[in-house]
């Protein structure tokens, strides 16, 4: 294979543009933050900008993974931010009610209750969408709005702070020199990949999202599949809620996970999963979430004025999305590609010659 | 006939998809006032040629000359403005818009910037009536069966050309019909042919794609044959007999008469597989009784809208019934979902592969395995080795091209997509196989293969319900015939030498038997 064909193969890979965008964003930081790529060991913990990006990006990665499955079924979940708030609030409430906030038992109980609440939220969304047939965007809007209120109720309108070493582990602690949240994310990623690709769940989800009526006629229990996706998404948001509240040792019903649904949806789209449902790409989603997180970091490090940082973010996202579109690339780089095109088809050169060469061993 | 200047001339057309050639160096010309058949096997490149002409796909090489001027058509809209009207193979109407809106979309009657809805419906109704159809034009298109949708797409394309009111249709130079008759009954086909002949008189050049050779010989003047994306030849219809035509298409001899001789014989009166008593659904089909035994092929005949598909859907649980009972192997079953029927060994190949069959984004392998996988549930994936073996076996058995399990199903040619769906259900080894227009869009050679397949399945004891707009096909294959008329099962009889197409048509027309 020649270098150009290698290049062409690489640029046509699904993850090429997202990865390029990620690398570019990282490199942009270097002039502003000397030693951006450095990672050093301090007190047995790894520190560095890259580590922080992963650490602070963990909740988003989790939420985006759950969102990927929901979007693949042809739905969307706007309520993940509210679920983050509910889960964090409930966990902090339980921990703060313990006599000894450091007690592992109490923290585990808090986790269990928070995740149970997240699960209930997922079931609720799933039932509204799959059983009652409400449009996903409306169905989850209900919990998006009401969920914040529920979180406020749990915290009685206050910000609950906790002071528990055990609780702060999941979102801010370290293990084996690495942020503990990294292990949680890795576990969820491995589990979700196994769940979707080792079983037939991934295929059935893609079928339901790709053609709902055909899936029904082929005997897929699409309601069940959809409910599962929303429950999984709720659980992911629940874990993310634990991380966020643990990271700041406080539960803020108003602001925890605010707008995370939008970042998550962006991450999914940048990762190459179509909003119309069908094919989904968990790997792409993870890259997408890292891009969003790096972008947030970059906005701070290069000192984009706060008033304009959302505009800046929007511009970058648009550029990444456009670069991924073959139609757009054809328009922009098309002139060159077209000049190259007919050259291969000059009468003297049989166009199938290179193909044959590649086929023969 | 002195040859005038062609209205359209395509030369050296090349089209590649991801390095694979779908068209290589194809020439195609079209004269005004002719009906030109575009012929070839499934996957030969007919639809692709049409799509590069109408700007759906960009051209990779070659030139297009329209009316003596070279043109570069890059979008379907541009094609339309250039006077090229197209009905694509897969009906692409807006399912949730009304028939009237679909027909007049893009040229709605307006006054002061507002659509005149009443006028819109009136015009649409007029067009529909001229076509001999009786439709409520304000109903959504999606509520009508596929055949009606196909007609609506045709009416949309020829539009006011039929009305003869000097509207946009008068600018039509070229009309392209990609398998317009694949789900039509003979009456509608006649109607369509009459229309095509009228347009031919007016000097419109018509491209007609069909796998029905009878239709080609009935209505076409000239034909172009493609094979594997290459041009094989252009001939006057009068100059080329059937046998030679088939030879050109498939590249070898096919004894067309090798097609099945009448098969009905005796079914070995096996056990009852399915039995329906007074099954009905309001607005779809009146209460009917029905029984199919192992090894029996029950053919359903009837006109468009007679309720054939609706009957099949009730047996499969695709729709719920209002009254009556169904028994599978003697046991009463409540069919709320297709799933309930599938669990009892029923398979249903829908006539509408685009909206009710394919998941176009998934690969051929995934589409083929889907029904089997759904039956096993998500926790028990079909083991990879077994899966690949089964998929390879059915790709070979049905000669699906390209024979690549990784190909995206949406990129296959229409006939090959149909085969994928057939494979999907065969894989589940059903006890009752309901086939609704299984040979829709399938080429001559493969059609005979599929008919043979049905026979051998029935010999293995599978009960089959066979629906086809082609009466001869139904008569050839079935042991028993059911005739439907006006959403009612009006006759049921054993097939035999005395059951002829004429007699069935008589029953259909009079509604009298029993
Ligand atoms: N979008 C696409 N991407 C990749 N391959 C394609 C695409 N569209 C068509 N092809 C390939 O091009 C070839 C020709 O397909 P085409 O649809 O033109 O066949 P056809 O002659 O219309 O057949 P049929 O009678 O089954 O409709 C097929 O091998 C098909 O797989
Ligand atoms: Mg075709």
mmCIF file with all atom_site columns, N, CA, C and O in Angstrom, chain B residues 413-434:
data_model
loop_
_atom_site.group_PDB
_atom_site.id
_atom_site.type_symbol
_atom_site.label_atom_id
_atom_site.label_alt_id
_atom_site.label_comp_id
_atom_site.label_asym_id
_atom_site.label_entity_id
_atom_site.label_seq_id
_atom_site.pdbx_PDB_ins_code
_atom_site.Cartn_x
_atom_site.Cartn_y
_atom_site.Cartn_z
_atom_site.occupancy
_atom_site.B_iso_or_equiv
_atom_site.pdbx_formal_charge
_atom_site.auth_seq_id
_atom_site.auth_comp_id
_atom_site.auth_asym_id
_atom_site.auth_atom_id
_atom_site.pdbx_PDB_model_num
ATOM 1  N N  . UNK B 1 413 ? -28.722 -3.669  -4.273 1.00 0.00 ? 413 UNK B N  1
ATOM 2  C CA . UNK B 1 413 ? -29.776 -3.393  -5.246 1.00 0.00 ? 413 UNK B CA 1
ATOM 3  C C  . UNK B 1 413 ? -31.095 -3.930  -4.696 1.00 0.00 ? 413 UNK B C  1
ATOM 4  O O  . UNK B 1 413 ? -31.112 -4.786  -3.818 1.00 0.00 ? 413 UNK B O  1
ATOM 5  N N  . UNK B 1 414 ? -32.186 -3.393  -5.230 1.00 0.00 ? 414 UNK B N  1
ATOM 6  C CA . UNK B 1 414 ? -33.503 -3.732  -4.701 1.00 0.00 ? 414 UNK B CA 1
ATOM 7  C C  . UNK B 1 414 ? -33.755 -5.232  -4.610 1.00 0.00 ? 414 UNK B C  1
ATOM 8  O O  . UNK B 1 414 ? -34.205 -5.743  -3.588 1.00 0.00 ? 414 UNK B O  1
ATOM 9  N N  . UNK B 1 415 ? -33.461 -5.947  -5.686 1.00 0.00 ? 415 UNK B N  1
ATOM 10 C CA . UNK B 1 415 ? -33.711 -7.379  -5.703 1.00 0.00 ? 415 UNK B CA 1
ATOM 11 C C  . UNK B 1 415 ? -32.878 -8.115  -4.662 1.00 0.00 ? 415 UNK B C  1
ATOM 12 O O  . UNK B 1 415 ? -33.349 -9.056  -4.027 1.00 0.00 ? 415 UNK B O  1
ATOM 13 N N  . UNK B 1 416 ? -31.650 -7.670  -4.487 1.00 0.00 ? 416 UNK B N  1
ATOM 14 C CA . UNK B 1 416 ? -30.797 -8.324  -3.503 1.00 0.00 ? 416 UNK B CA 1
ATOM 15 C C  . UNK B 1 416 ? -31.242 -8.037  -2.078 1.00 0.00 ? 416 UNK B C  1
ATOM 16 O O  . UNK B 1 416 ? -31.132 -8.885  -1.197 1.00 0.00 ? 416 UNK B O  1
ATOM 17 N N  . UNK B 1 417 ? -31.782 -6.853  -1.857 1.00 0.00 ? 417 UNK B N  1
ATOM 18 C CA . UNK B 1 417 ? -32.343 -6.557  -0.541 1.00 0.00 ? 417 UNK B CA 1
ATOM 19 C C  . UNK B 1 417 ? -33.499 -7.511  -0.246 1.00 0.00 ? 417 UNK B C  1
ATOM 20 O O  . UNK B 1 417 ? -33.644 -8.016  0.870  1.00 0.00 ? 417 UNK B O  1
ATOM 21 N N  . UNK B 1 418 ? -34.303 -7.733  -1.260 1.00 0.00 ? 418 UNK B N  1
ATOM 22 C CA . UNK B 1 418 ? -35.423 -8.651  -1.097 1.00 0.00 ? 418 UNK B CA 1
ATOM 23 C C  . UNK B 1 418 ? -34.932 -10.036 -0.685 1.00 0.00 ? 418 UNK B C  1
ATOM 24 O O  . UNK B 1 418 ? -35.498 -10.689 0.172  1.00 0.00 ? 418 UNK B O  1
ATOM 25 N N  . UNK B 1 419 ? -33.847 -10.468 -1.301 1.00 0.00 ? 419 UNK B N  1
ATOM 26 C CA . UNK B 1 419 ? -33.307 -11.787 -0.976 1.00 0.00 ? 419 UNK B CA 1
ATOM 27 C C  . UNK B 1 419 ? -32.786 -11.838 0.456  1.00 0.00 ? 419 UNK B C  1
ATOM 28 O O  . UNK B 1 419 ? -32.904 -12.856 1.135  1.00 0.00 ? 419 UNK B O  1
ATOM 29 N N  . UNK B 1 420 ? -32.213 -10.729 0.912  1.00 0.00 ? 420 UNK B N  1
ATOM 30 C CA . UNK B 1 420 ? -31.722 -10.682 2.289  1.00 0.00 ? 420 UNK B CA 1
ATOM 31 C C  . UNK B 1 420 ? -32.879 -10.930 3.252  1.00 0.00 ? 420 UNK B C  1
ATOM 32 O O  . UNK B 1 420 ? -32.765 -11.701 4.215  1.00 0.00 ? 420 UNK B O  1
ATOM 33 N N  . UNK B 1 421 ? -34.020 -10.298 2.977  1.00 0.00 ? 421 UNK B N  1
ATOM 34 C CA . UNK B 1 421 ? -35.158 -10.461 3.872  1.00 0.00 ? 421 UNK B CA 1
ATOM 35 C C  . UNK B 1 421 ? -35.697 -11.888 3.836  1.00 0.00 ? 421 UNK B C  1
ATOM 36 O O  . UNK B 1 421 ? -36.096 -12.450 4.856  1.00 0.00 ? 421 UNK B O  1
ATOM 37 N N  . UNK B 1 422 ? -35.681 -12.458 2.649  1.00 0.00 ? 422 UNK B N  1
ATOM 38 C CA . UNK B 1 422 ? -36.125 -13.845 2.522  1.00 0.00 ? 422 UNK B CA 1
ATOM 39 C C  . UNK B 1 422 ? -35.208 -14.750 3.341  1.00 0.00 ? 422 UNK B C  1
ATOM 40 O O  . UNK B 1 422 ? -35.666 -15.613 4.090  1.00 0.00 ? 422 UNK B O  1
ATOM 41 N N  . UNK B 1 423 ? -33.917 -14.517 3.223  1.00 0.00 ? 423 UNK B N  1
ATOM 42 C CA . UNK B 1 423 ? -32.939 -15.303 3.979  1.00 0.00 ? 423 UNK B CA 1
ATOM 43 C C  . UNK B 1 423 ? -33.196 -15.174 5.473  1.00 0.00 ? 423 UNK B C  1
ATOM 44 O O  . UNK B 1 423 ? -33.140 -16.149 6.222  1.00 0.00 ? 423 UNK B O  1
ATOM 45 N N  . UNK B 1 424 ? -33.510 -13.963 5.902  1.00 0.00 ? 424 UNK B N  1
ATOM 46 C CA . UNK B 1 424 ? -33.745 -13.708 7.321  1.00 0.00 ? 424 UNK B CA 1
ATOM 47 C C  . UNK B 1 424 ? -34.802 -14.644 7.888  1.00 0.00 ? 424 UNK B C  1
ATOM 48 O O  . UNK B 1 424 ? -34.659 -15.194 8.975  1.00 0.00 ? 424 UNK B O  1
ATOM 49 N N  . UNK B 1 425 ? -35.865 -14.852 7.124  1.00 0.00 ? 425 UNK B N  1
ATOM 50 C CA . UNK B 1 425 ? -36.955 -15.677 7.656  1.00 0.00 ? 425 UNK B CA 1
ATOM 51 C C  . UNK B 1 425 ? -36.709 -17.158 7.440  1.00 0.00 ? 425 UNK B C  1
ATOM 52 O O  . UNK B 1 425 ? -37.106 -17.981 8.265  1.00 0.00 ? 425 UNK B O  1
ATOM 53 N N  . UNK B 1 426 ? -36.063 -17.515 6.344  1.00 0.00 ? 426 UNK B N  1
ATOM 54 C CA . UNK B 1 426 ? -35.781 -18.932 6.121  1.00 0.00 ? 426 UNK B CA 1
ATOM 55 C C  . UNK B 1 426 ? -34.908 -19.483 7.241  1.00 0.00 ? 426 UNK B C  1
ATOM 56 O O  . UNK B 1 426 ? -35.050 -20.626 7.662  1.00 0.00 ? 426 UNK B O  1
ATOM 57 N N  . UNK B 1 427 ? -34.011 -18.633 7.695  1.00 0.00 ? 427 UNK B N  1
ATOM 58 C CA . UNK B 1 427 ? -33.081 -19.012 8.754  1.00 0.00 ? 427 UNK B CA 1
ATOM 59 C C  . UNK B 1 427 ? -33.798 -19.464 10.021 1.00 0.00 ? 427 UNK B C  1
ATOM 60 O O  . UNK B 1 427 ? -33.265 -20.265 10.788 1.00 0.00 ? 427 UNK B O  1
ATOM 61 N N  . UNK B 1 428 ? -34.999 -18.955 10.257 1.00 0.00 ? 428 UNK B N  1
ATOM 62 C CA . UNK B 1 428 ? -35.690 -19.289 11.504 1.00 0.00 ? 428 UNK B CA 1
ATOM 63 C C  . UNK B 1 428 ? -36.413 -20.622 11.402 1.00 0.00 ? 428 UNK B C  1
ATOM 64 O O  . UNK B 1 428 ? -37.062 -21.038 12.344 1.00 0.00 ? 428 UNK B O  1
ATOM 65 N N  . UNK B 1 429 ? -36.320 -21.287 10.270 1.00 0.00 ? 429 UNK B N  1
ATOM 66 C CA . UNK B 1 429 ? -36.998 -22.562 10.037 1.00 0.00 ? 429 UNK B CA 1
ATOM 67 C C  . UNK B 1 429 ? -38.453 -22.523 10.519 1.00 0.00 ? 429 UNK B C  1
ATOM 68 O O  . UNK B 1 429 ? -38.834 -23.235 11.446 1.00 0.00 ? 429 UNK B O  1
ATOM 69 N N  . UNK B 1 430 ? -39.259 -21.695 9.885  1.00 0.00 ? 430 UNK B N  1
ATOM 70 C CA . UNK B 1 430 ? -40.633 -21.518 10.356 1.00 0.00 ? 430 UNK B CA 1
ATOM 71 C C  . UNK B 1 430 ? -41.518 -22.725 10.041 1.00 0.00 ? 430 UNK B C  1
ATOM 72 O O  . UNK B 1 430 ? -41.214 -23.513 9.152  1.00 0.00 ? 430 UNK B O  1
ATOM 73 N N  . UNK B 1 431 ? -42.602 -22.834 10.788 1.00 0.00 ? 431 UNK B N  1
ATOM 74 C CA . UNK B 1 431 ? -43.606 -23.860 10.476 1.00 0.00 ? 431 UNK B CA 1
ATOM 75 C C  . UNK B 1 431 ? -44.641 -23.290 9.529  1.00 0.00 ? 431 UNK B C  1
ATOM 76 O O  . UNK B 1 431 ? -45.224 -23.997 8.736  1.00 0.00 ? 431 UNK B O  1
ATOM 77 N N  . UNK B 1 432 ? -44.904 -21.991 9.691  1.00 0.00 ? 432 UNK B N  1
ATOM 78 C CA . UNK B 1 432 ? -45.817 -21.307 8.785  1.00 0.00 ? 432 UNK B CA 1
ATOM 79 C C  . UNK B 1 432 ? -45.091 -20.104 8.208  1.00 0.00 ? 432 UNK B C  1
ATOM 80 O O  . UNK B 1 432 ? -44.629 -19.239 8.943  1.00 0.00 ? 432 UNK B O  1
ATOM 81 N N  . UNK B 1 433 ? -44.957 -20.107 6.888  1.00 0.00 ? 433 UNK B N  1
ATOM 82 C CA . UNK B 1 433 ? -44.217 -19.031 6.231  1.00 0.00 ? 433 UNK B CA 1
ATOM 83 C C  . UNK B 1 433 ? -45.202 -18.203 5.422  1.00 0.00 ? 433 UNK B C  1
ATOM 84 O O  . UNK B 1 433 ? -45.823 -18.711 4.495  1.00 0.00 ? 433 UNK B O  1
ATOM 85 N N  . UNK B 1 434 ? -45.358 -16.941 5.803  1.00 0.00 ? 434 UNK B N  1
ATOM 86 C CA . UNK B 1 434 ? -46.273 -16.063 5.071  1.00 0.00 ? 434 UNK B CA 1
ATOM 87 C C  . UNK B 1 434 ? -45.440 -15.169 4.164  1.00 0.00 ? 434 UNK B C  1
ATOM 88 O O  . UNK B 1 434 ? -44.612 -14.399 4.639  1.00 0.00 ? 434 UNK B O  1
#
